[in-house]
Amino acid sequence: MSEELIRKNLTRTDVPELVVSALRFIAERGELGDLPAVVAHTRSLNQSIQSTAVASAVALIRTQLAQNFDGIDEAMRQKLVRLLESIHPGVVDEIARDAISGNEASRLRSLRTLALFRMNPRIRELISHQVKDRDPKIRATAVLLLGGMIDPGDQHLVISLLSDKDKRVRANTVEALESLNNPKMAPVLIHMRKDPNNRIRGNVLKALYSLGHKSIKDDILDMLSSENDGMKASGLWVISKTLISAREIEDAAGACLISDTRMVLENARRALQAIGTPRAGGFLEYLT
């Protein structure tokens, strides 16, 4: 039987077995476009159709969020989350269980989905538990997701992750602390300005600047003069994000336009475009 015919069976309310069969098919192989027709059956007076429709809608939404997360815009994600909670109040518990069991990939997908329920009062606690996980990827993902939900009681836990042995966790922790938009976090980060990892150092300088510590010019120049291309690229990234500008910075960024490393070259272009001064424009015009 063709998929088109199976979908047409959703309208065959005179034959409940066909509707149930179609709903089960969509639960396994459906697309978001099938969702309105499935949701309509969650209000069916037929108990078999109604319960199958709920299970199918939940399965369809969870699969789409897990497998096509980045392809769904934020507004649609939130609509899907609200729908999930309305038709299946226990869905948060199910996703939370998935976030602590199974393989790493499925756990990471479940964590990202769980964070969409940020309005649920239990989510912050559920995600905060994951920052203590043994898997560094789980810790790194959890602390980044927790960034937008941190309350004063979580700050000590998050700050402690600045000493985590995994560089991804430390880098994401810096981003989480920046998201607090609390200038009191600047002293916590300032000692990390010379971190040997380029991503961590870049995140720290960006965070310090956004938290009110504007004296990062020398740190930027230090990164741009490094022999390490990753360090140069991260320094240029900081410029593009903070729009910090000075003659020395423009000159150093301009010099990066002759780099043989694509990452450095592209970041130099973005940095100079972001600065937008006549001098920066001159470098772009004559060196690219």
PDB file of N, CA, C and O in Angstrom, residues 12 20 42 46 68 96-97 126 128 141 157 166 168 172-173 176 188 207 230 245 259 288:
ATOM      1  N   ARG A  12     -10.672   7.733   7.359  1.00  0.00           N
ATOM      2  CA  ARG A  12     -11.630   6.614   7.346  1.00  0.00           C
ATOM      3  C   ARG A  12     -12.121   6.318   8.769  1.00  0.00           C
ATOM      4  O   ARG A  12     -11.911   5.240   9.314  1.00  0.00           O
ATOM      5  N   VAL A  20      -6.196   3.643  12.895  1.00  0.00           N
ATOM      6  CA  VAL A  20      -5.163   3.245  13.853  1.00  0.00           C
ATOM      7  C   VAL A  20      -3.900   2.796  13.128  1.00  0.00           C
ATOM      8  O   VAL A  20      -2.776   3.156  13.499  1.00  0.00           O
ATOM      9  N   THR A  42      -6.535  13.161  18.294  1.00  0.00           N
ATOM     10  CA  THR A  42      -6.344  13.052  19.747  1.00  0.00           C
ATOM     11  C   THR A  42      -7.616  13.424  20.499  1.00  0.00           C
ATOM     12  O   THR A  42      -7.697  13.211  21.712  1.00  0.00           O
ATOM     13  N   ASN A  46     -13.405   7.665  19.827  1.00  0.00           N
ATOM     14  CA  ASN A  46     -12.992   6.269  19.803  1.00  0.00           C
ATOM     15  C   ASN A  46     -11.703   6.134  20.620  1.00  0.00           C
ATOM     16  O   ASN A  46     -10.676   6.713  20.259  1.00  0.00           O
ATOM     17  N   ASN A  68      15.936  16.466  13.503  1.00  0.00           N
ATOM     18  CA  ASN A  68      15.926  17.636  12.624  1.00  0.00           C
ATOM     19  C   ASN A  68      15.906  18.927  13.448  1.00  0.00           C
ATOM     20  O   ASN A  68      15.298  19.912  13.040  1.00  0.00           O
ATOM     21  N   ALA A  96      13.603  13.086  30.231  1.00  0.00           N
ATOM     22  CA  ALA A  96      14.619  13.122  31.282  1.00  0.00           C
ATOM     23  C   ALA A  96      15.245  11.745  31.479  1.00  0.00           C
ATOM     24  O   ALA A  96      16.463  11.625  31.687  1.00  0.00           O
ATOM     25  N   ARG A  97      14.426  10.702  31.418  1.00  0.00           N
ATOM     26  CA  ARG A  97      14.969   9.337  31.546  1.00  0.00           C
ATOM     27  C   ARG A  97      15.900   9.017  30.385  1.00  0.00           C
ATOM     28  O   ARG A  97      16.949   8.391  30.567  1.00  0.00           O
ATOM     29  N   LEU A 126      16.658  19.222  36.526  1.00  0.00           N
ATOM     30  CA  LEU A 126      16.987  18.029  35.751  1.00  0.00           C
ATOM     31  C   LEU A 126      18.283  18.214  34.972  1.00  0.00           C
ATOM     32  O   LEU A 126      19.134  17.321  34.922  1.00  0.00           O
ATOM     33  N   SER A 128      20.658  20.506  35.603  1.00  0.00           N
ATOM     34  CA  SER A 128      21.784  20.763  36.502  1.00  0.00           C
ATOM     35  C   SER A 128      22.414  19.462  36.990  1.00  0.00           C
ATOM     36  O   SER A 128      23.620  19.403  37.259  1.00  0.00           O
ATOM     37  N   THR A 141      27.514  19.894  27.223  1.00  0.00           N
ATOM     38  CA  THR A 141      26.198  20.259  26.688  1.00  0.00           C
ATOM     39  C   THR A 141      25.287  20.769  27.792  1.00  0.00           C
ATOM     40  O   THR A 141      24.587  21.778  27.627  1.00  0.00           O
ATOM     41  N   LEU A 157      27.947  25.856  41.489  1.00  0.00           N
ATOM     42  CA  LEU A 157      28.119  24.626  40.729  1.00  0.00           C
ATOM     43  C   LEU A 157      28.728  24.912  39.367  1.00  0.00           C
ATOM     44  O   LEU A 157      29.667  24.231  38.940  1.00  0.00           O
ATOM     45  N   ASP A 166      38.057  18.721  31.182  1.00  0.00           N
ATOM     46  CA  ASP A 166      37.736  18.733  29.743  1.00  0.00           C
ATOM     47  C   ASP A 166      37.618  20.168  29.235  1.00  0.00           C
ATOM     48  O   ASP A 166      36.864  20.968  29.788  1.00  0.00           O
ATOM     49  N   ARG A 168      36.226  21.356  26.579  1.00  0.00           N
ATOM     50  CA  ARG A 168      34.904  21.731  26.070  1.00  0.00           C
ATOM     51  C   ARG A 168      33.997  22.175  27.201  1.00  0.00           C
ATOM     52  O   ARG A 168      33.205  23.112  27.049  1.00  0.00           O
ATOM     53  N   ASN A 172      32.399  25.941  27.490  1.00  0.00           N
ATOM     54  CA  ASN A 172      30.951  26.131  27.585  1.00  0.00           C
ATOM     55  C   ASN A 172      30.555  26.777  28.907  1.00  0.00           C
ATOM     56  O   ASN A 172      29.563  27.515  28.980  1.00  0.00           O
ATOM     57  N   THR A 173      31.331  26.511  29.955  1.00  0.00           N
ATOM     58  CA  THR A 173      31.055  27.129  31.245  1.00  0.00           C
ATOM     59  C   THR A 173      31.251  28.633  31.172  1.00  0.00           C
ATOM     60  O   THR A 173      30.477  29.410  31.756  1.00  0.00           O
ATOM     61  N   ALA A 176      28.246  30.041  29.630  1.00  0.00           N
ATOM     62  CA  ALA A 176      27.118  30.025  30.568  1.00  0.00           C
ATOM     63  C   ALA A 176      27.217  31.191  31.555  1.00  0.00           C
ATOM     64  O   ALA A 176      26.212  31.846  31.859  1.00  0.00           O
ATOM     65  N   VAL A 188      35.817  36.409  38.252  1.00  0.00           N
ATOM     66  CA  VAL A 188      35.924  34.952  38.225  1.00  0.00           C
ATOM     67  C   VAL A 188      36.637  34.486  36.959  1.00  0.00           C
ATOM     68  O   VAL A 188      37.368  33.484  36.959  1.00  0.00           O
ATOM     69  N   ALA A 207      33.445  37.269  26.934  1.00  0.00           N
ATOM     70  CA  ALA A 207      32.627  37.381  28.141  1.00  0.00           C
ATOM     71  C   ALA A 207      33.040  38.583  28.978  1.00  0.00           C
ATOM     72  O   ALA A 207      32.191  39.349  29.460  1.00  0.00           O
ATOM     73  N   GLY A 230      44.962  28.640  15.202  1.00  0.00           N
ATOM     74  CA  GLY A 230      43.725  28.574  15.960  1.00  0.00           C
ATOM     75  C   GLY A 230      43.581  29.747  16.905  1.00  0.00           C
ATOM     76  O   GLY A 230      42.493  30.309  17.066  1.00  0.00           O
ATOM     77  N   SER A 245      37.857  48.025  18.663  1.00  0.00           N
ATOM     78  CA  SER A 245      38.661  48.581  17.581  1.00  0.00           C
ATOM     79  C   SER A 245      39.724  49.530  18.122  1.00  0.00           C
ATOM     80  O   SER A 245      39.506  50.248  19.093  1.00  0.00           O
ATOM     81  N   SER A 259      47.169  35.517   5.383  1.00  0.00           N
ATOM     82  CA  SER A 259      47.401  34.175   5.924  1.00  0.00           C
ATOM     83  C   SER A 259      47.086  33.110   4.881  1.00  0.00           C
ATOM     84  O   SER A 259      46.201  33.268   4.036  1.00  0.00           O
ATOM     85  N   THR A 288      42.398  41.813  -0.361  1.00  0.00           N
ATOM     86  CA  THR A 288      41.536  40.674  -0.693  1.00  0.00           C
ATOM     87  C   THR A 288      41.099  40.757  -2.155  1.00  0.00           C
ATOM     88  O   THR A 288      41.251  41.758  -2.808  1.00  0.00           O
TER      89      THR A 288
END
